[in-house]
PDB file of C-alpha atoms in Angstrom:
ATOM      1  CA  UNK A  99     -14.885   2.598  -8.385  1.00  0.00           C
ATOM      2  CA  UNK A 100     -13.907   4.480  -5.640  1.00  0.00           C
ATOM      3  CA  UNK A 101     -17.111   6.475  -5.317  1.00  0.00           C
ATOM      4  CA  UNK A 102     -18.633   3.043  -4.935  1.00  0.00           C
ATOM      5  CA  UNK A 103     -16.335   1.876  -2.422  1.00  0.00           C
ATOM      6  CA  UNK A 104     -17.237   4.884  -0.605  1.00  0.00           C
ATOM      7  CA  UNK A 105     -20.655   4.410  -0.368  1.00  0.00           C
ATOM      8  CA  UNK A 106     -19.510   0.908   1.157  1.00  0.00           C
ATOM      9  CA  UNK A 107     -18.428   3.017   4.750  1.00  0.00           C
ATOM     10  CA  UNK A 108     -16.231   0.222   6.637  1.00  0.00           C
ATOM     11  CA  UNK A 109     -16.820  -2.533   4.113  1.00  0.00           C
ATOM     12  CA  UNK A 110     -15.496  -0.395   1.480  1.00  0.00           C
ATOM     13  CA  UNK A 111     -12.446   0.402   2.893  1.00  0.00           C
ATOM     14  CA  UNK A 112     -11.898  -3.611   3.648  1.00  0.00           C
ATOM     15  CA  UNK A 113     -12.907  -4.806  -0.067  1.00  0.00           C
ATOM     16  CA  UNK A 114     -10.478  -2.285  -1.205  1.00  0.00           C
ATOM     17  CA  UNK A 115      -7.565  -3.040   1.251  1.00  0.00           C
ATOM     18  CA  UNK A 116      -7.971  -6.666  -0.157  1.00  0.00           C
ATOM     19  CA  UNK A 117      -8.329  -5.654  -4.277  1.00  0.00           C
ATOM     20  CA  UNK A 118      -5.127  -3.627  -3.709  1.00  0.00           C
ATOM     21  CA  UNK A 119      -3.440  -6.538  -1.967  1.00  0.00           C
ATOM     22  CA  UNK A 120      -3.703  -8.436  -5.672  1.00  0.00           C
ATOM     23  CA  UNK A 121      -4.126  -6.238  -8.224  1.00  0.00           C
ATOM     24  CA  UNK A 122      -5.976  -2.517  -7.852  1.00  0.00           C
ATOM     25  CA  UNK A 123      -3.414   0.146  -8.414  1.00  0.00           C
ATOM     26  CA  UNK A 124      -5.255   2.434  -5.591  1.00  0.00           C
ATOM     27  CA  UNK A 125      -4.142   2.516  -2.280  1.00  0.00           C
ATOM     28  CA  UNK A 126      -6.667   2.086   0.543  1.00  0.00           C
ATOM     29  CA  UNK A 127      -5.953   5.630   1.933  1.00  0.00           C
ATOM     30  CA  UNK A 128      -7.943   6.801  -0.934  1.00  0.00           C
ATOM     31  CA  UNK A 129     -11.203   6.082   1.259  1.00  0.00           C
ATOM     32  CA  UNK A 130      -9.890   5.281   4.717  1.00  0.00           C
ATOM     33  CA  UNK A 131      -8.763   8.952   5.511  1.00  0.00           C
ATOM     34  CA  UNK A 132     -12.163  10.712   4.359  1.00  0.00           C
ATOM     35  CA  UNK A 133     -14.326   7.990   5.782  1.00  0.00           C
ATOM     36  CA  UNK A 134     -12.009   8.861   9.320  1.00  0.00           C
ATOM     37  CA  UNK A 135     -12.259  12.338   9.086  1.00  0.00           C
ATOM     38  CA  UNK A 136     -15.754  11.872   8.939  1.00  0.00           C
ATOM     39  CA  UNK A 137     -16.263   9.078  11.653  1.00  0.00           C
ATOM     40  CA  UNK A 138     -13.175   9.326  14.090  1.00  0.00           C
ATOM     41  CA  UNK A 139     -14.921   7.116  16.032  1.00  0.00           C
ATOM     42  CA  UNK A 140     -14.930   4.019  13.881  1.00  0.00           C
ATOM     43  CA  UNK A 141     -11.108   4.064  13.722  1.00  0.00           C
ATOM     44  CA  UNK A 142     -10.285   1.043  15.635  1.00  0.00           C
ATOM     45  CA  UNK A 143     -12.687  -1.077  13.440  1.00  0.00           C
ATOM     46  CA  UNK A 144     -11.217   0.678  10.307  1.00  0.00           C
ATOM     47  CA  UNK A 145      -7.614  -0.274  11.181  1.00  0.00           C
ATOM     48  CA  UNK A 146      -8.940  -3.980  11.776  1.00  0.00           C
ATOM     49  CA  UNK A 147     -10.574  -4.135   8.568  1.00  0.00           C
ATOM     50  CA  UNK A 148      -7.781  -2.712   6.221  1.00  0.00           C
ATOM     51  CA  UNK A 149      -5.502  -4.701   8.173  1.00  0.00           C
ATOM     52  CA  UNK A 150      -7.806  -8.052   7.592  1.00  0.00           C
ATOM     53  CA  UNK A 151      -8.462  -6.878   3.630  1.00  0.00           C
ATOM     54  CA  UNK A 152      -4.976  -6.691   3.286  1.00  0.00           C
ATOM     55  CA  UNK A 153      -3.880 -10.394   4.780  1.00  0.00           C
ATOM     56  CA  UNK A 154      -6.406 -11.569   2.530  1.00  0.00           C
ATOM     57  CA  UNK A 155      -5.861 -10.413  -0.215  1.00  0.00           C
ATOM     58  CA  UNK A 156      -2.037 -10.574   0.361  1.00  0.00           C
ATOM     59  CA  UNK A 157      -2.662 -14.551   1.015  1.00  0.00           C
ATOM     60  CA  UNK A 158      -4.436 -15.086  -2.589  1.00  0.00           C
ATOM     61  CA  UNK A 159      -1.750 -13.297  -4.054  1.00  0.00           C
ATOM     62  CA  UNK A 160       1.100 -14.825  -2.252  1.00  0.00           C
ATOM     63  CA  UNK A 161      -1.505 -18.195  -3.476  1.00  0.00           C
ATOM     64  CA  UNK A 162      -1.473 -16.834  -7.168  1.00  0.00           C
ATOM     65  CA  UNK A 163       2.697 -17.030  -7.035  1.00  0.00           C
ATOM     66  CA  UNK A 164       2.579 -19.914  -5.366  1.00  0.00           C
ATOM     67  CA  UNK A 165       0.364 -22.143  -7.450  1.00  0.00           C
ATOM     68  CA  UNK A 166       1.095 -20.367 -10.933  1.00  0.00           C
ATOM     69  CA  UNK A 167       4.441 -18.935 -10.623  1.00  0.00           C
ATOM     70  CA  UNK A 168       5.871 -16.138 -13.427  1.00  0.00           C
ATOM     71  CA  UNK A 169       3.734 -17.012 -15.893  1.00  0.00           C
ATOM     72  CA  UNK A 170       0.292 -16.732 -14.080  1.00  0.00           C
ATOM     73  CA  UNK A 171       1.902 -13.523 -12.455  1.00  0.00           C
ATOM     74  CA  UNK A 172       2.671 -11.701 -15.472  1.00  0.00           C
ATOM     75  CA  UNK A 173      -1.421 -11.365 -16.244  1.00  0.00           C
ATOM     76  CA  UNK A 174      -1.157  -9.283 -13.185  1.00  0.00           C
ATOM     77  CA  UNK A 175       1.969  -7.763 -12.746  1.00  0.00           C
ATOM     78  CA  UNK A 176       4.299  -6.660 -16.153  1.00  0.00           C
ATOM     79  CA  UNK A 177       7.298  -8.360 -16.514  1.00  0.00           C
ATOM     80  CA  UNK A 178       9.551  -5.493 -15.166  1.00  0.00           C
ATOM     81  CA  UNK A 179       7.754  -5.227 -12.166  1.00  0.00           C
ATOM     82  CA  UNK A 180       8.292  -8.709 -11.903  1.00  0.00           C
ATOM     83  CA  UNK A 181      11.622  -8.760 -12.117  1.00  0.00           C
ATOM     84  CA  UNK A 182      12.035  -5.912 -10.146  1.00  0.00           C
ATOM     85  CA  UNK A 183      10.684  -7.151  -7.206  1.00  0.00           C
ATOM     86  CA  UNK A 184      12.399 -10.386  -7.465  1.00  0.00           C
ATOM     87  CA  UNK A 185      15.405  -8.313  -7.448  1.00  0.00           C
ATOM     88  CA  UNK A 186      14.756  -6.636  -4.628  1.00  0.00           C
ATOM     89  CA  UNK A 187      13.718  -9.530  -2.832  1.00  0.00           C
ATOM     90  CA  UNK A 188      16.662 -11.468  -3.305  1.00  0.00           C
ATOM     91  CA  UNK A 189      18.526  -8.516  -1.587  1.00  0.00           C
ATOM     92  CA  UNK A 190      16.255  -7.501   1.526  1.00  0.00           C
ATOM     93  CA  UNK A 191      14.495 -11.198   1.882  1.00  0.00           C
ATOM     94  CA  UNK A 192      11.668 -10.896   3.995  1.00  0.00           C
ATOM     95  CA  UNK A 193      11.953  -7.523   4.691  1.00  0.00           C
ATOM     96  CA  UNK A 194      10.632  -6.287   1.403  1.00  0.00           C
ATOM     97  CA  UNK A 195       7.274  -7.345   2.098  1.00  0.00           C
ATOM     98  CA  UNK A 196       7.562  -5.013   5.169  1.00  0.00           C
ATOM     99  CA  UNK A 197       8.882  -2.190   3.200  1.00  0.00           C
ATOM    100  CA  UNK A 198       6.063  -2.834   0.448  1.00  0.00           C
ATOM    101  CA  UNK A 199       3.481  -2.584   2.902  1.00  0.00           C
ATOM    102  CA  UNK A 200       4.854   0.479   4.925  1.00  0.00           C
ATOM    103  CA  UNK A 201       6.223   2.317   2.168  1.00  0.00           C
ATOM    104  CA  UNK A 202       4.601   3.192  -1.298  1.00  0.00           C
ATOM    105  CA  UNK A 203       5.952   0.375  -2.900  1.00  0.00           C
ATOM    106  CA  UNK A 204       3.330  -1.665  -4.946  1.00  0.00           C
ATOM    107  CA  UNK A 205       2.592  -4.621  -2.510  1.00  0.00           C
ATOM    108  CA  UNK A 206       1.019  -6.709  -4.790  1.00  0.00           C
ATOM    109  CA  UNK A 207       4.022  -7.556  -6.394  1.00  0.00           C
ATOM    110  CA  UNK A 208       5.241  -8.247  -3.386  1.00  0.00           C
ATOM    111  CA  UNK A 209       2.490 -10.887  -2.472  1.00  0.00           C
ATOM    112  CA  UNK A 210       2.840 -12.907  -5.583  1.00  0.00           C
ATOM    113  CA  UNK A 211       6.839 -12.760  -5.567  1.00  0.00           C
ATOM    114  CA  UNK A 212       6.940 -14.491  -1.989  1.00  0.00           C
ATOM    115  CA  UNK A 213       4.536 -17.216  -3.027  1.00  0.00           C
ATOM    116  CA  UNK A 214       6.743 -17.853  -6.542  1.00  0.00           C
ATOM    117  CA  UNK A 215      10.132 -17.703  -4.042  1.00  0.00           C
ATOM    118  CA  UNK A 216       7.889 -19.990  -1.603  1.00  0.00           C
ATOM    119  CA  UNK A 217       8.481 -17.633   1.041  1.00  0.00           C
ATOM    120  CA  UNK A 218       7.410 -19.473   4.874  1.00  0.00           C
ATOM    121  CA  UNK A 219       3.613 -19.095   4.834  1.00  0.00           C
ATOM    122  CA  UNK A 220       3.743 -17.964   8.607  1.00  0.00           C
ATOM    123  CA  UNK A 221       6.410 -15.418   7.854  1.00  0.00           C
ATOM    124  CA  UNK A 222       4.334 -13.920   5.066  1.00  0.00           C
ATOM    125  CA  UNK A 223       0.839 -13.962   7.412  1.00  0.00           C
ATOM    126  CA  UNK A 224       2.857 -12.090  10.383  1.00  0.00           C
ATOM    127  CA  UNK A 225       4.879  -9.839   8.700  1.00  0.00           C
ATOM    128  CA  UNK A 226       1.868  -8.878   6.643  1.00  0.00           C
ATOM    129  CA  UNK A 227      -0.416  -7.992   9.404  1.00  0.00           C
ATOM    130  CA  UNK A 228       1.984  -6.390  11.368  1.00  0.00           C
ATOM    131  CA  UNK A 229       3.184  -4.173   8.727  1.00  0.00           C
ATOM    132  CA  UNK A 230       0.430  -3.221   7.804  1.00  0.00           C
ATOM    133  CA  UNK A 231      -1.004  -2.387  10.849  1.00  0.00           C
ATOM    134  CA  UNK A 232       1.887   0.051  11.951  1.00  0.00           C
ATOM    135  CA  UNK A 233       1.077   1.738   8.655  1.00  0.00           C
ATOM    136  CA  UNK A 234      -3.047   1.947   8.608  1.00  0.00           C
ATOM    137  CA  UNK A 235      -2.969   3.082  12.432  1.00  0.00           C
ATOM    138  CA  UNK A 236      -0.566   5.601  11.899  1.00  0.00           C
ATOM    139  CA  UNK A 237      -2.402   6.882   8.416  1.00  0.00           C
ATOM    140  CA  UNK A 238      -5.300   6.567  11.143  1.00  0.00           C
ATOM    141  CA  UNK A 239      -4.094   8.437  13.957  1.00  0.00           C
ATOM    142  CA  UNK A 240      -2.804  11.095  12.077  1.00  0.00           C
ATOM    143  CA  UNK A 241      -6.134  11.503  10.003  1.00  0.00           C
ATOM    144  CA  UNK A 242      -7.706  11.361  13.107  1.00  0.00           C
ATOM    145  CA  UNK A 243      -6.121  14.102  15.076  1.00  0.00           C
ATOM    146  CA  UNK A 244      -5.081  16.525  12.347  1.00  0.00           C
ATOM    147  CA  UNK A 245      -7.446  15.505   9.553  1.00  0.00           C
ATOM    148  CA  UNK A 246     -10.314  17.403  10.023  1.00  0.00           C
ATOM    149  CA  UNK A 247      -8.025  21.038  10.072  1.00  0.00           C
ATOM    150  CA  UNK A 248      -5.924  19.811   7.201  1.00  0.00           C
ATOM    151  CA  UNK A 249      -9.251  19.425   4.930  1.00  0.00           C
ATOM    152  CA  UNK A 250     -10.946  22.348   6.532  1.00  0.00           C
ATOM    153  CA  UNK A 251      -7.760  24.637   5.794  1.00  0.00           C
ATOM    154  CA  UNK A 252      -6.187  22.412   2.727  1.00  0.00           C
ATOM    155  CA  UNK A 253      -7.041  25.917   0.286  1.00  0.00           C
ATOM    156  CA  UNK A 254      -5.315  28.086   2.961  1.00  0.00           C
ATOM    157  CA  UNK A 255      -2.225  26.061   3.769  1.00  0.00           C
ATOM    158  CA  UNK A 256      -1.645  25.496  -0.011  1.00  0.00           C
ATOM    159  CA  UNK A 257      -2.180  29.233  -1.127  1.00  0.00           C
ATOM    160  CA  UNK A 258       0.074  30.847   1.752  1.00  0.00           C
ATOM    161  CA  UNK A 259       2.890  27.810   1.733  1.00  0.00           C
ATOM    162  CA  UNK A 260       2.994  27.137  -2.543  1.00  0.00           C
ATOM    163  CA  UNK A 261       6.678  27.590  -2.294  1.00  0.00           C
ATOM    164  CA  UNK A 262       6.752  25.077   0.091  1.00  0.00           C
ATOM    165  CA  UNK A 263       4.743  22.430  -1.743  1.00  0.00           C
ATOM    166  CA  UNK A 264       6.209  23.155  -4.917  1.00  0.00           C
ATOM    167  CA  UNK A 265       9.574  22.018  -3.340  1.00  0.00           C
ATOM    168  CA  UNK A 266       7.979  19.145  -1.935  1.00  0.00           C
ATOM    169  CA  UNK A 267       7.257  17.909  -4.911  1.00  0.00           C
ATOM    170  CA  UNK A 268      10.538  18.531  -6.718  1.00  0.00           C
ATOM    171  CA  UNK A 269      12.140  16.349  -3.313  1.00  0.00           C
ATOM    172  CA  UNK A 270       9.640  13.476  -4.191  1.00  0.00           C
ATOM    173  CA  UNK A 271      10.537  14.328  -8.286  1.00  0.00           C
ATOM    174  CA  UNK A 272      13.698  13.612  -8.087  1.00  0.00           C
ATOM    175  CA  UNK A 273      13.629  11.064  -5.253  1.00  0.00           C
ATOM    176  CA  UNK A 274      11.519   9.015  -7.189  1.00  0.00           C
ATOM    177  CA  UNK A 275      13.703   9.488 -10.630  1.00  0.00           C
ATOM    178  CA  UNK A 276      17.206   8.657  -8.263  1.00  0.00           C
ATOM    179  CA  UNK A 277      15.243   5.430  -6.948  1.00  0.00           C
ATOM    180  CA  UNK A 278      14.229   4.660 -10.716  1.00  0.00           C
ATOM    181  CA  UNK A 279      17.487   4.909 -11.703  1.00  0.00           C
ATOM    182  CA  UNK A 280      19.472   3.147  -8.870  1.00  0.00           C
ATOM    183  CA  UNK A 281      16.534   0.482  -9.690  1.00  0.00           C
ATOM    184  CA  UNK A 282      17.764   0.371 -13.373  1.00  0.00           C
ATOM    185  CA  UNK A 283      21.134   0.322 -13.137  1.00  0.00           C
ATOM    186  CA  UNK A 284      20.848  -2.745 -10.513  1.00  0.00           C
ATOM    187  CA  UNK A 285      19.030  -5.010 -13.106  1.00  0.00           C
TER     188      UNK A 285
END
C-alpha cells in the first residue's frame, strides 16, 4: 500500500494522512519524509495536504463516534484501545487529541472517542489542524534541512554510533513498557 501511495507524490501523502486519521495503522511520515527529501520544494503544499487529510479524516472519525458510538467503534478500534483512550480522555479532556496528534499516540482512537464523548465540533476541527500542523511542519523542516545527509550517511552514522542506537532503543524499550504499565495499572 505504501508503494502505491508513493507513486501518488502529494496526493499520496494526503489520502494517507486521511486513512490514518480513521483506521490505517501507518503514520503519514512513512511517505511524507522521502517524498521531501526528494522535492524540498513542495514542502509547503505537503504540510497543507497532510494537515487537510488529517481534519478529514479526523472529522469522519470523530462522525463514526458520534453517530455509532462504542459499538460501531469497536469494528475499528479493539475494545482496550477503546477504553484506553476513554480513560485518558476523561483525564487530559481536550488535550489528548493534541497529544494524539503530536505524539505517537494512535489518533484514530482519538477521533472516534471525541465524537462518542460529543466533544465541541469546533474544538475538535481547531485543535486538530493546529496540532497537526506543528507536528507535519516540524517532521517537514527537519526532513528538509537534515534529510538528505541523514539518508545519504544513514549506513555511516549507524555503523560508527551502534552503541548509541542500541541505547536508544533500550530508552524507547522501556519507556514504552513503563507507559504500558502505568496505562494498565490506571484501568
Amino acid at each position: 500500500m505504501i508503494e502505491l501511495l508513493q507513486g501518488y507524490g502529494l496526493w499520496g501523502i494526503f489520502i494517507l494522512s486521511f486513512l490514518e486519521a480513521i483506521f490505517f495503522p501507518v503514520p503519514v511520515e512513512a511517505i511524507l519524509i522521502p517524498f521531501l527529501v526528494l522535492h524540498p520544494d513542495n514542502m509547503i503544499l505537503a504540510i497543507f495536504l497532510a494537515t487537510m487529510g488529517c481534519l478529514l479524516g479526523g472529522i469522519i472519525g470523530y462522525k463514526i463516534g458520534q453517530t455509532g458510538g462504542v459499538k460501531v467503534a469497536h469494528r475499528f478500534i479493539s475494545p482496550e484501545k477503546m477504553d484506553s483512550g476513554i480513560l485518558f480522555y476523561h483525564k487530559y479532556g481536550g488535550w489528548a487529541l493534541a497529544l494524539a496528534i503530536l505524539t505517537p499516540l494512535p489518533y484514530k482512537v482519538f477521533t472516534i472517542v471525541s465524537g462518542i464523548l460529543q466533544m465541541n465540533f469546533a474544538k475538535f476541527v481547531y485543535t486538530t489542524v493546529w496540532s497537526r500542523l506543528v507536528r507535519i511542519t516540524i517532521i517537514s523542516l527537519l526532513t528538509v534541512y537534515y534529510g538528505a545527509y541523514i539518508f545519504e550517511n544513514a549506513l555511516t552514522l549507524f555503523m560508527n554510533n551502534k552503541t548509541i542506537f542500541l541505547i536508544l532503543v533500550l530508552i524507547i524499550a522501556i519507556a514504552y513498557g513503563y507507559y504500558r504499565h502505568r496505562m494498565k495499572t490506571k484501568v
